[in-house]
CSV table of N, CA and C in Angstrom, one decimal:
chain,number,residue,atom,x,y,z
A,1,MET,N,0.8,-1.2,0.0
A,1,MET,CA,0.0,0.0,0.0
A,1,MET,C,0.9,1.2,0.0
A,2,ASP,N,0.6,2.2,-0.8
A,2,ASP,CA,1.3,3.4,-0.9
A,2,ASP,C,0.6,4.5,-0.1
A,3,ILE,N,1.2,4.8,1.1
A,3,ILE,CA,0.5,5.8,2.0
A,3,ILE,C,0.5,7.2,1.4
A,4,THR,N,1.2,7.4,0.3
A,4,THR,CA,1.2,8.8,-0.2
A,4,THR,C,0.0,8.9,-1.3
A,5,SER,N,-0.7,7.8,-1.5
A,5,SER,CA,-1.8,7.9,-2.5
A,5,SER,C,-2.9,8.7,-1.9
A,6,ASN,N,-3.8,9.1,-2.8
A,6,ASN,CA,-5.0,9.8,-2.2
A,6,ASN,C,-5.9,8.7,-1.6
A,7,TYR,N,-6.8,9.1,-0.8
A,7,TYR,CA,-7.7,8.2,-0.1
A,7,TYR,C,-8.5,7.2,-1.0
A,8,PHE,N,-8.9,7.7,-2.1
A,8,PHE,CA,-9.6,6.9,-3.0
A,8,PHE,C,-8.7,5.7,-3.6
A,9,GLU,N,-7.5,6.1,-3.9
A,9,GLU,CA,-6.5,5.1,-4.4
A,9,GLU,C,-6.2,4.1,-3.4
A,10,VAL,N,-6.1,4.5,-2.1
A,10,VAL,CA,-5.9,3.5,-1.0
A,10,VAL,C,-6.9,2.4,-1.1
A,11,PHE,N,-8.1,2.7,-1.3
A,11,PHE,CA,-9.2,1.7,-1.4
A,11,PHE,C,-9.5,1.2,-2.8
A,12,GLY,N,-8.7,1.7,-3.8
A,12,GLY,CA,-9.0,1.2,-5.1
A,12,GLY,C,-10.3,1.6,-5.6
A,13,LEU,N,-10.7,2.9,-5.3
A,13,LEU,CA,-12.0,3.4,-5.7
A,13,LEU,C,-11.9,4.6,-6.6
A,14,PRO,N,-12.8,4.8,-7.5
A,14,PRO,CA,-12.7,6.0,-8.4
A,14,PRO,C,-12.9,7.3,-7.6
A,15,VAL,N,-12.3,8.3,-8.0
A,15,VAL,CA,-12.3,9.6,-7.3
A,15,VAL,C,-13.6,10.3,-7.7
A,16,LEU,N,-14.7,9.9,-6.9
A,16,LEU,CA,-16.0,10.4,-7.2
A,16,LEU,C,-16.7,10.7,-5.8
A,17,TYR,N,-17.6,11.6,-5.8
A,17,TYR,CA,-18.4,11.9,-4.6
A,17,TYR,C,-19.3,10.7,-4.2
A,18,ARG,N,-20.0,10.2,-5.2
A,18,ARG,CA,-20.9,9.1,-4.9
A,18,ARG,C,-20.2,7.8,-4.8
A,19,LEU,N,-20.1,7.3,-3.6
A,19,LEU,CA,-19.3,6.1,-3.4
A,19,LEU,C,-20.3,4.9,-2.9
A,20,ASP,N,-19.9,3.7,-3.3
A,20,ASP,CA,-20.7,2.6,-2.7
A,20,ASP,C,-20.1,2.4,-1.3
A,21,GLN,N,-20.9,2.7,-0.3
A,21,GLN,CA,-20.5,2.7,1.1
A,21,GLN,C,-20.2,1.2,1.5
A,22,ASN,N,-20.9,0.3,1.0
A,22,ASN,CA,-20.7,-1.1,1.3
A,22,ASN,C,-19.3,-1.6,0.8
A,23,LEU,N,-19.0,-1.2,-0.4
A,23,LEU,CA,-17.7,-1.6,-1.0
A,23,LEU,C,-16.6,-0.9,-0.2
A,24,LEU,N,-16.8,0.4,0.1
A,24,LEU,CA,-15.8,1.1,0.9
A,24,LEU,C,-15.5,0.3,2.2
A,25,ALA,N,-16.6,-0.1,2.9
A,25,ALA,CA,-16.5,-0.8,4.2
A,25,ALA,C,-15.8,-2.1,4.0
A,26,ASP,N,-16.2,-2.8,3.0
A,26,ASP,CA,-15.5,-4.1,2.7
A,26,ASP,C,-14.0,-4.0,2.5
A,27,ARG,N,-13.7,-3.0,1.7
A,27,ARG,CA,-12.2,-2.8,1.4
A,27,ARG,C,-11.5,-2.4,2.6
A,28,TYR,N,-12.1,-1.5,3.4
A,28,TYR,CA,-11.5,-1.1,4.7
A,28,TYR,C,-11.3,-2.3,5.6
A,29,ARG,N,-12.2,-3.1,5.8
A,29,ARG,CA,-12.1,-4.3,6.6
A,29,ARG,C,-11.0,-5.2,6.1
A,30,ASN,N,-10.9,-5.4,4.8
A,30,ASN,CA,-9.9,-6.3,4.2
A,30,ASN,C,-8.5,-5.7,4.4
A,31,LEU,N,-8.4,-4.4,4.2
A,31,LEU,CA,-7.1,-3.8,4.4
A,31,LEU,C,-6.7,-3.7,5.9
A,32,GLN,N,-7.7,-3.5,6.7
A,32,GLN,CA,-7.4,-3.5,8.2
A,32,GLN,C,-6.8,-4.9,8.6
A,33,ARG,N,-7.4,-5.9,8.1
A,33,ARG,CA,-7.0,-7.3,8.5
A,33,ARG,C,-5.5,-7.4,8.0
A,34,GLN,N,-5.3,-7.0,6.8
A,34,GLN,CA,-4.0,-7.1,6.2
A,34,GLN,C,-2.9,-6.3,6.9
A,35,PHE,N,-3.2,-5.1,7.3
A,35,PHE,CA,-2.2,-4.2,7.9
A,35,PHE,C,-2.3,-4.0,9.4
A,36,HIS,N,-3.2,-4.7,10.0
A,36,HIS,CA,-3.4,-4.5,11.5
A,36,HIS,C,-2.0,-4.7,12.2
A,37,PRO,N,-1.7,-3.7,13.1
A,37,PRO,CA,-0.4,-3.8,13.8
A,37,PRO,C,-0.2,-5.1,14.6
A,38,ASP,N,-1.3,-5.7,15.0
A,38,ASP,CA,-1.1,-6.9,15.8
A,38,ASP,C,-0.5,-8.1,15.0
A,39,ARG,N,-0.8,-8.0,13.7
A,39,ARG,CA,-0.2,-9.0,12.8
A,39,ARG,C,1.3,-8.9,12.6
A,40,TYR,N,1.9,-7.7,13.0
A,40,TYR,CA,3.3,-7.5,12.9
A,40,TYR,C,4.0,-7.5,14.2
A,41,ALA,N,3.4,-8.0,15.3
A,41,ALA,CA,4.0,-7.9,16.6
A,41,ALA,C,5.3,-8.7,16.7
A,42,ASP,N,5.4,-9.8,15.9
A,42,ASP,CA,6.7,-10.5,15.9
A,42,ASP,C,7.6,-10.2,14.8
A,43,LYS,N,7.4,-9.1,14.1
A,43,LYS,CA,8.2,-8.6,13.0
A,43,LYS,C,9.2,-7.6,13.5
A,44,PRO,N,10.2,-7.3,12.7
A,44,PRO,CA,11.2,-6.2,13.1
A,44,PRO,C,10.5,-4.9,13.4
A,45,ALA,N,11.1,-4.1,14.2
A,45,ALA,CA,10.6,-2.8,14.6
A,45,ALA,C,10.2,-1.9,13.4
A,46,ARG,N,10.9,-1.9,12.3
A,46,ARG,CA,10.6,-1.1,11.1
A,46,ARG,C,9.3,-1.6,10.5
A,47,GLU,N,9.1,-2.9,10.4
A,47,GLU,CA,7.8,-3.4,9.9
A,47,GLU,C,6.6,-3.0,10.8
A,48,GLN,N,6.9,-3.1,12.1
A,48,GLN,CA,5.8,-2.7,13.0
A,48,GLN,C,5.4,-1.2,12.9
A,49,ARG,N,6.4,-0.4,12.7
A,49,ARG,CA,6.1,1.1,12.5
A,49,ARG,C,5.4,1.3,11.2
A,50,LEU,N,5.8,0.6,10.2
A,50,LEU,CA,5.1,0.7,8.9
A,50,LEU,C,3.6,0.3,9.0
A,51,ALA,N,3.4,-0.8,9.7
A,51,ALA,CA,2.0,-1.3,9.9
A,51,ALA,C,1.2,-0.3,10.7
A,52,GLU,N,1.8,0.3,11.7
A,52,GLU,CA,1.1,1.4,12.4
A,52,GLU,C,0.8,2.5,11.6
A,53,GLN,N,1.7,2.9,10.7
A,53,GLN,CA,1.5,4.0,9.8
A,53,GLN,C,0.4,3.7,8.8
A,54,TYR,N,0.4,2.5,8.2
A,54,TYR,CA,-0.6,2.0,7.3
A,54,TYR,C,-2.0,2.0,8.0
A,55,ALA,N,-2.1,1.5,9.2
A,55,ALA,CA,-3.3,1.5,9.9
A,55,ALA,C,-3.9,2.9,10.2
A,56,ALA,N,-3.0,3.8,10.5
A,56,ALA,CA,-3.4,5.2,10.8
A,56,ALA,C,-4.0,5.8,9.5
A,57,VAL,N,-3.3,5.6,8.4
A,57,VAL,CA,-3.7,6.1,7.1
A,57,VAL,C,-5.1,5.5,6.7
A,58,LEU,N,-5.2,4.2,6.9
A,58,LEU,CA,-6.5,3.5,6.6
A,58,LEU,C,-7.6,4.1,7.4
A,59,ASN,N,-7.4,4.3,8.7
A,59,ASN,CA,-8.4,4.8,9.6
A,59,ASN,C,-8.8,6.2,9.1
A,60,GLN,N,-7.8,7.1,8.9
A,60,GLN,CA,-8.1,8.4,8.5
A,60,GLN,C,-8.9,8.5,7.1
A,61,ALA,N,-8.4,7.6,6.2
A,61,ALA,CA,-9.0,7.6,4.8
A,61,ALA,C,-10.5,7.1,5.0
A,62,TYR,N,-10.7,6.1,5.7
A,62,TYR,CA,-12.0,5.5,5.9
A,62,TYR,C,-13.0,6.6,6.5
A,63,THR,N,-12.5,7.2,7.6
A,63,THR,CA,-13.3,8.2,8.3
A,63,THR,C,-13.7,9.3,7.3
A,64,GLU,N,-12.8,9.8,6.5
A,64,GLU,CA,-13.1,10.9,5.6
A,64,GLU,C,-14.0,10.5,4.4
A,65,LEU,N,-13.8,9.3,3.9
A,65,LEU,CA,-14.6,8.8,2.8
A,65,LEU,C,-16.0,8.4,3.1
A,66,LYS,N,-16.2,7.9,4.3
A,66,LYS,CA,-17.5,7.5,4.7
A,66,LYS,C,-18.4,8.6,5.1
A,67,SER,N,-17.9,9.8,5.5
A,67,SER,CA,-18.7,10.9,5.8
A,67,SER,C,-19.0,11.8,4.6
A,68,PRO,N,-20.2,12.1,4.3
A,68,PRO,CA,-20.6,12.9,3.2
A,68,PRO,C,-19.8,14.3,3.2
A,69,LEU,N,-19.8,14.9,4.3
A,69,LEU,CA,-19.2,16.2,4.4
A,69,LEU,C,-17.7,16.1,4.3
A,70,LEU,N,-17.1,15.2,5.0
A,70,LEU,CA,-15.6,15.1,5.0
A,70,LEU,C,-15.2,14.7,3.6
A,71,ARG,N,-15.9,13.8,2.9
A,71,ARG,CA,-15.6,13.4,1.6
A,71,ARG,C,-15.6,14.5,0.6
A,72,ALA,N,-16.7,15.4,0.8
A,72,ALA,CA,-16.8,16.6,-0.1
A,72,ALA,C,-15.6,17.5,0.1
A,73,GLN,N,-15.3,17.7,1.4
A,73,GLN,CA,-14.1,18.6,1.7
A,73,GLN,C,-12.8,18.0,1.1
A,74,TYR,N,-12.7,16.7,1.3
A,74,TYR,CA,-11.5,16.1,0.7
A,74,TYR,C,-11.4,16.2,-0.8
A,75,LEU,N,-12.5,16.0,-1.4
A,75,LEU,CA,-12.5,16.2,-2.9
A,75,LEU,C,-12.1,17.6,-3.3
A,76,LEU,N,-12.6,18.6,-2.6
A,76,LEU,CA,-12.3,20.0,-2.9
A,76,LEU,C,-10.7,20.1,-2.7
A,77,SER,N,-10.2,19.5,-1.6
A,77,SER,CA,-8.8,19.7,-1.4
A,77,SER,C,-8.0,19.0,-2.5
A,78,LEU,N,-8.4,17.9,-3.0
A,78,LEU,CA,-7.8,17.3,-4.2
A,78,LEU,C,-7.8,18.2,-5.4
A,79,ASN,N,-8.7,19.2,-5.4
A,79,ASN,CA,-8.8,20.1,-6.5
A,79,ASN,C,-8.2,21.5,-6.1
A,80,GLY,N,-7.4,21.5,-5.0
A,80,GLY,CA,-6.7,22.7,-4.7
A,80,GLY,C,-7.5,23.7,-3.9
A,81,LEU,N,-8.7,23.4,-3.4
A,81,LEU,CA,-9.5,24.3,-2.7
A,81,LEU,C,-9.7,23.9,-1.2
A,82,ASP,N,-9.8,24.9,-0.4
A,82,ASP,CA,-10.1,24.6,1.0
A,82,ASP,C,-11.6,24.7,1.3
A,83,GLY,N,-12.2,23.6,1.6
A,83,GLY,CA,-13.6,23.5,1.8
A,83,GLY,C,-14.0,23.4,3.3
A,84,SER,N,-13.0,23.6,4.2
A,84,SER,CA,-13.3,23.4,5.6
A,84,SER,C,-12.8,24.6,6.4
A,85,GLY,N,-13.2,24.6,7.6
A,85,GLY,CA,-12.8,25.7,8.5
A,85,GLY,C,-13.4,27.1,8.2
A,86,GLU,N,-12.7,28.1,8.6
A,86,GLU,CA,-13.2,29.4,8.5
A,86,GLU,C,-13.4,29.9,7.1
A,87,SER,N,-12.7,29.4,6.1
A,87,SER,CA,-12.8,29.8,4.8
A,87,SER,C,-14.1,29.3,4.1
A,88,ALA,N,-14.8,28.4,4.7
A,88,ALA,CA,-16.0,27.8,4.1
A,88,ALA,C,-17.2,28.5,4.7
A,89,VAL,N,-17.6,29.6,3.9
A,89,VAL,CA,-18.7,30.4,4.3
A,89,VAL,C,-19.6,30.6,3.1
A,90,THR,N,-20.9,30.8,3.3
A,90,THR,CA,-21.8,31.1,2.2
A,90,THR,C,-22.4,32.4,2.5
A,91,ARG,N,-22.7,33.1,1.5
A,91,ARG,CA,-23.3,34.4,1.6
A,91,ARG,C,-24.7,34.4,1.0
A,92,ASP,N,-25.3,33.3,0.8
A,92,ASP,CA,-26.6,33.1,0.2
A,92,ASP,C,-27.6,33.5,1.3
A,93,PRO,N,-28.3,34.7,1.1
A,93,PRO,CA,-29.2,35.2,2.1
A,93,PRO,C,-30.4,34.3,2.3
A,94,VAL,N,-30.9,33.6,1.3
A,94,VAL,CA,-32.1,32.8,1.4
A,94,VAL,C,-31.7,31.6,2.3
A,95,PHE,N,-30.5,31.0,2.0
A,95,PHE,CA,-30.0,29.9,2.8
A,95,PHE,C,-29.9,30.3,4.2
A,96,LEU,N,-29.3,31.4,4.5
A,96,LEU,CA,-29.0,31.9,5.8
A,96,LEU,C,-30.3,32.1,6.6
A,97,MET,N,-31.4,32.6,5.9
A,97,MET,CA,-32.7,32.8,6.6
A,97,MET,C,-33.3,31.4,6.9
A,98,GLU,N,-33.1,30.4,6.0
A,98,GLU,CA,-33.6,29.1,6.3
A,98,GLU,C,-32.9,28.5,7.5
A,99,GLN,N,-31.6,28.7,7.6
A,99,GLN,CA,-30.9,28.2,8.7
A,99,GLN,C,-31.4,28.9,10.0
A,100,MET,N,-31.6,30.2,10.0
A,100,MET,CA,-32.1,30.8,11.2
A,100,MET,C,-33.5,30.2,11.6
A,101,ALA,N,-34.3,30.0,10.7
A,101,ALA,CA,-35.7,29.5,10.9
A,101,ALA,C,-35.5,28.1,11.5
A,102,LEU,N,-34.7,27.2,11.0
A,102,LEU,CA,-34.5,25.9,11.5
A,102,LEU,C,-33.9,25.9,12.9
A,103,ARG,N,-33.0,26.8,13.1
A,103,ARG,CA,-32.4,26.9,14.5
A,103,ARG,C,-33.4,27.4,15.5
A,104,GLU,N,-34.3,28.3,15.1
A,104,GLU,CA,-35.3,28.8,16.0
A,104,GLU,C,-36.3,27.6,16.3
A,105,SER,N,-36.6,26.8,15.3
A,105,SER,CA,-37.5,25.7,15.5
A,105,SER,C,-36.8,24.7,16.5
A,106,LEU,N,-35.5,24.5,16.3
A,106,LEU,CA,-34.8,23.6,17.2
A,106,LEU,C,-34.8,24.1,18.6
A,107,ALA,N,-34.6,25.4,18.8
A,107,ALA,CA,-34.6,26.0,20.1
A,107,ALA,C,-36.0,25.9,20.8
A,108,GLU,N,-37.1,25.8,20.0
A,108,GLU,CA,-38.4,25.8,20.6
A,108,GLU,C,-38.9,24.3,20.9
A,109,VAL,N,-38.1,23.4,20.5
A,109,VAL,CA,-38.5,22.0,20.7
A,109,VAL,C,-38.9,21.6,22.1
A,110,ARG,N,-38.0,22.0,23.0
A,110,ARG,CA,-38.2,21.7,24.5
A,110,ARG,C,-39.6,22.2,25.0
A,111,ASP,N,-40.0,23.3,24.5
A,111,ASP,CA,-41.2,24.0,25.0
A,111,ASP,C,-42.5,23.5,24.2
A,112,SER,N,-42.3,22.7,23.2
A,112,SER,CA,-43.5,22.3,22.5
A,112,SER,C,-44.3,21.2,23.2
A,113,ALA,N,-45.6,21.0,22.9
A,113,ALA,CA,-46.4,20.0,23.5
A,113,ALA,C,-45.9,18.6,23.4
A,114,ASP,N,-45.3,18.3,22.2
A,114,ASP,CA,-44.8,17.0,21.9
A,114,ASP,C,-43.3,17.2,21.4
A,115,PRO,N,-42.4,17.3,22.3
A,115,PRO,CA,-41.0,17.6,21.9
A,115,PRO,C,-40.4,16.6,20.9
A,116,PHE,N,-40.8,15.3,21.0
A,116,PHE,CA,-40.3,14.3,20.1
A,116,PHE,C,-40.8,14.6,18.7
A,117,ALA,N,-42.0,14.9,18.5
A,117,ALA,CA,-42.6,15.2,17.2
A,117,ALA,C,-42.0,16.4,16.6
A,118,ALA,N,-41.8,17.5,17.5
A,118,ALA,CA,-41.2,18.7,17.0
A,118,ALA,C,-39.8,18.5,16.6
A,119,LEU,N,-39.1,17.7,17.3
A,119,LEU,CA,-37.7,17.4,17.0
A,119,LEU,C,-37.6,16.6,15.7
A,120,GLN,N,-38.5,15.7,15.5
A,120,GLN,CA,-38.6,14.8,14.3
A,120,GLN,C,-38.8,15.7,13.1
A,121,LEU,N,-39.7,16.7,13.2
A,121,LEU,CA,-39.9,17.6,12.0
A,121,LEU,C,-38.7,18.4,11.7
A,122,VAL,N,-38.0,18.9,12.7
A,122,VAL,CA,-36.7,19.6,12.4
A,122,VAL,C,-35.7,18.7,11.8
A,123,ALA,N,-35.6,17.5,12.4
A,123,ALA,CA,-34.6,16.5,11.8
A,123,ALA,C,-34.9,16.1,10.4
A,124,ASP,N,-36.2,15.8,10.1
A,124,ASP,CA,-36.5,15.5,8.8
A,124,ASP,C,-36.2,16.6,7.8
A,125,GLU,N,-36.6,17.8,8.1
A,125,GLU,CA,-36.3,18.9,7.2
A,125,GLU,C,-34.8,19.1,7.0
A,126,ALA,N,-34.0,19.0,8.1
A,126,ALA,CA,-32.6,19.2,8.0
A,126,ALA,C,-32.0,18.1,7.1
A,127,ARG,N,-32.4,16.8,7.3
A,127,ARG,CA,-31.9,15.7,6.5
A,127,ARG,C,-32.2,15.9,5.0
A,128,GLU,N,-33.4,16.3,4.8
A,128,GLU,CA,-33.8,16.5,3.4
A,128,GLU,C,-32.9,17.6,2.7
A,129,HIS,N,-32.7,18.7,3.4
A,129,HIS,CA,-31.8,19.7,2.9
A,129,HIS,C,-30.4,19.2,2.7
A,130,TYR,N,-29.9,18.4,3.7
A,130,TYR,CA,-28.6,17.9,3.6
A,130,TYR,C,-28.4,16.9,2.5
A,131,PHE,N,-29.3,16.1,2.2
A,131,PHE,CA,-29.2,15.1,1.1
A,131,PHE,C,-29.3,15.9,-0.2
A,132,SER,N,-30.1,16.9,-0.3
A,132,SER,CA,-30.3,17.7,-1.5
A,132,SER,C,-28.9,18.4,-1.8
A,133,LEU,N,-28.3,18.9,-0.8
A,133,LEU,CA,-27.0,19.5,-0.9
A,133,LEU,C,-25.9,18.5,-1.4
A,134,GLN,N,-26.0,17.3,-0.9
A,134,GLN,CA,-25.0,16.3,-1.3
A,134,GLN,C,-25.2,16.0,-2.8
A,135,GLU,N,-26.5,16.0,-3.3
A,135,GLU,CA,-26.7,15.7,-4.7
A,135,GLU,C,-26.2,16.9,-5.5
A,136,SER,N,-26.4,18.1,-5.0
A,136,SER,CA,-25.9,19.3,-5.7
A,136,SER,C,-24.4,19.3,-5.8
A,137,PHE,N,-23.8,18.9,-4.7
A,137,PHE,CA,-22.3,18.9,-4.7
A,137,PHE,C,-21.8,17.9,-5.8
A,138,ALA,N,-22.4,16.7,-5.8
A,138,ALA,CA,-22.0,15.7,-6.8
A,138,ALA,C,-22.1,16.2,-8.2
A,139,GLN,N,-23.2,16.9,-8.5
A,139,GLN,CA,-23.4,17.4,-9.8
A,139,GLN,C,-22.4,18.5,-10.1
A,140,GLN,N,-22.2,19.4,-9.2
A,140,GLN,CA,-21.3,20.5,-9.4
A,140,GLN,C,-19.9,20.0,-9.6
A,141,LEU,N,-19.5,19.0,-8.9
A,141,LEU,CA,-18.1,18.4,-9.0
A,141,LEU,C,-18.0,17.8,-10.4
A,142,ALA,N,-19.0,17.1,-10.8
A,142,ALA,CA,-19.0,16.4,-12.1
A,142,ALA,C,-18.8,17.3,-13.3
A,143,ARG,N,-19.4,18.5,-13.1
A,143,ARG,CA,-19.2,19.5,-14.2
A,143,ARG,C,-18.1,20.5,-13.9
A,144,ASP,N,-17.3,20.2,-13.0
A,144,ASP,CA,-16.1,21.1,-12.6
A,144,ASP,C,-16.5,22.5,-12.2
A,145,ASP,N,-17.7,22.6,-11.6
A,145,ASP,CA,-18.1,23.9,-11.0
A,145,ASP,C,-17.6,23.9,-9.6
A,146,LEU,N,-16.3,24.2,-9.4
A,146,LEU,CA,-15.6,24.1,-8.1
A,146,LEU,C,-16.0,25.2,-7.2
A,147,GLU,N,-16.3,26.4,-7.7
A,147,GLU,CA,-16.7,27.4,-6.8
A,147,GLU,C,-18.1,27.2,-6.3
A,148,GLY,N,-19.0,26.7,-7.1
A,148,GLY,CA,-20.3,26.3,-6.7
A,148,GLY,C,-20.2,25.1,-5.7
A,149,ALA,N,-19.3,24.2,-5.9
A,149,ALA,CA,-19.2,23.0,-5.0
A,149,ALA,C,-18.7,23.5,-3.7
A,150,LYS,N,-17.8,24.5,-3.7
A,150,LYS,CA,-17.2,25.0,-2.4
A,150,LYS,C,-18.3,25.7,-1.6
A,151,ASP,N,-19.2,26.4,-2.3
A,151,ASP,CA,-20.3,27.1,-1.6
A,151,ASP,C,-21.3,26.0,-1.0
A,152,THR,N,-21.5,25.0,-1.8
A,152,THR,CA,-22.4,23.9,-1.3
A,152,THR,C,-21.8,23.2,-0.1
A,153,VAL,N,-20.5,23.0,-0.1
A,153,VAL,CA,-19.9,22.4,1.1
A,153,VAL,C,-20.0,23.3,2.3
A,154,ALA,N,-20.0,24.6,2.1
A,154,ALA,CA,-20.2,25.5,3.3
A,154,ALA,C,-21.6,25.3,3.8
A,155,LYS,N,-22.6,25.1,2.9
A,155,LYS,CA,-23.9,24.9,3.3
A,155,LYS,C,-24.1,23.5,4.0
A,156,MET,N,-23.4,22.5,3.5
A,156,MET,CA,-23.4,21.2,4.1
A,156,MET,C,-22.9,21.2,5.5
A,157,GLN,N,-21.9,22.1,5.8
A,157,GLN,CA,-21.4,22.2,7.1
A,157,GLN,C,-22.4,22.6,8.1
A,158,PHE,N,-23.3,23.6,7.7
A,158,PHE,CA,-24.3,24.1,8.5
A,158,PHE,C,-25.3,22.9,8.9
A,159,PHE,N,-25.7,22.2,7.9
A,159,PHE,CA,-26.6,21.1,8.1
A,159,PHE,C,-26.0,19.9,8.9
A,160,SER,N,-24.8,19.7,8.7
A,160,SER,CA,-24.1,18.6,9.4
A,160,SER,C,-24.1,19.0,10.9
A,161,LYS,N,-23.7,20.2,11.2
A,161,LYS,CA,-23.7,20.7,12.6
A,161,LYS,C,-25.1,20.7,13.2
A,162,LEU,N,-26.1,21.1,12.4
A,162,LEU,CA,-27.5,21.1,12.9
A,162,LEU,C,-27.9,19.7,13.2
A,163,LEU,N,-27.6,18.8,12.4
A,163,LEU,CA,-28.0,17.4,12.6
A,163,LEU,C,-27.3,16.8,13.9
A,164,ASP,N,-26.1,17.2,14.1
A,164,ASP,CA,-25.4,16.9,15.3
A,164,ASP,C,-26.1,17.4,16.5
A,165,GLU,N,-26.6,18.7,16.4
A,165,GLU,CA,-27.3,19.3,17.5
A,165,GLU,C,-28.7,18.6,17.8
A,166,VAL,N,-29.3,18.2,16.7
A,166,VAL,CA,-30.5,17.4,16.8
A,166,VAL,C,-30.3,16.1,17.6
A,167,LYS,N,-29.2,15.4,17.3
A,167,LYS,CA,-28.9,14.2,18.1
A,167,LYS,C,-28.6,14.5,19.6
A,168,VAL,N,-27.9,15.5,19.8
A,168,VAL,CA,-27.7,15.9,21.2
A,168,VAL,C,-29.0,16.2,22.0
A,169,LEU,N,-29.8,17.0,21.3
A,169,LEU,CA,-31.1,17.4,21.9
A,169,LEU,C,-32.0,16.1,22.1
A,170,GLU,N,-32.0,15.2,21.1
A,170,GLU,CA,-32.8,14.0,21.2
A,170,GLU,C,-32.3,13.2,22.4
A,171,HIS,N,-31.0,13.1,22.6
A,171,HIS,CA,-30.5,12.4,23.8
A,171,HIS,C,-30.9,13.1,25.1
A,172,GLU,N,-30.9,14.4,25.1
A,172,GLU,CA,-31.3,15.1,26.3
A,172,GLU,C,-32.7,15.0,26.6
A,173,ILE,N,-33.6,15.0,25.6
A,173,ILE,CA,-35.0,14.8,25.8
A,173,ILE,C,-35.3,13.4,26.3
A,174,ASP,N,-34.6,12.4,25.8
A,174,ASP,CA,-34.8,11.0,26.2
A,174,ASP,C,-34.5,10.8,27.7
A,175,GLU,N,-33.6,11.6,28.2
A,175,GLU,CA,-33.3,11.5,29.6
A,175,GLU,C,-34.2,12.3,30.4
């Protein structure tokens, strides 16, 4: 395995946004078995270190490729763009208003008559937007609209964070 390869090459996958997640998981498990550091416990120190490096690269590559947001950010980085951190912002006023409305809805969940139903509505709407953005990103990337793809990734970050907040609130309400 060449640890200097891009993450797609590590798993023998095409450099595309839409990935077969089952195939990715299968290849990850196979490579993990092959390069797991425990298999190199009785080998020379150099081979042990290489196995640890391979395992670390495999874990990082798998984490990034299985996540829709991280995969999109990684694809942007392969194209020379930074799609993460502070540089990933959108100035779309309609999108920002939608975000504010969703966040207000999320803030009101605890006070609603049926918090679980209210939370489910917010979660469903957020997931729908998030999946729509993933489709937009895939299309933009396919037609080399990298600036549009970068803006879409910024929007995806908002929804990814919102969905994380939904999970936290759901857990809090459960307790």
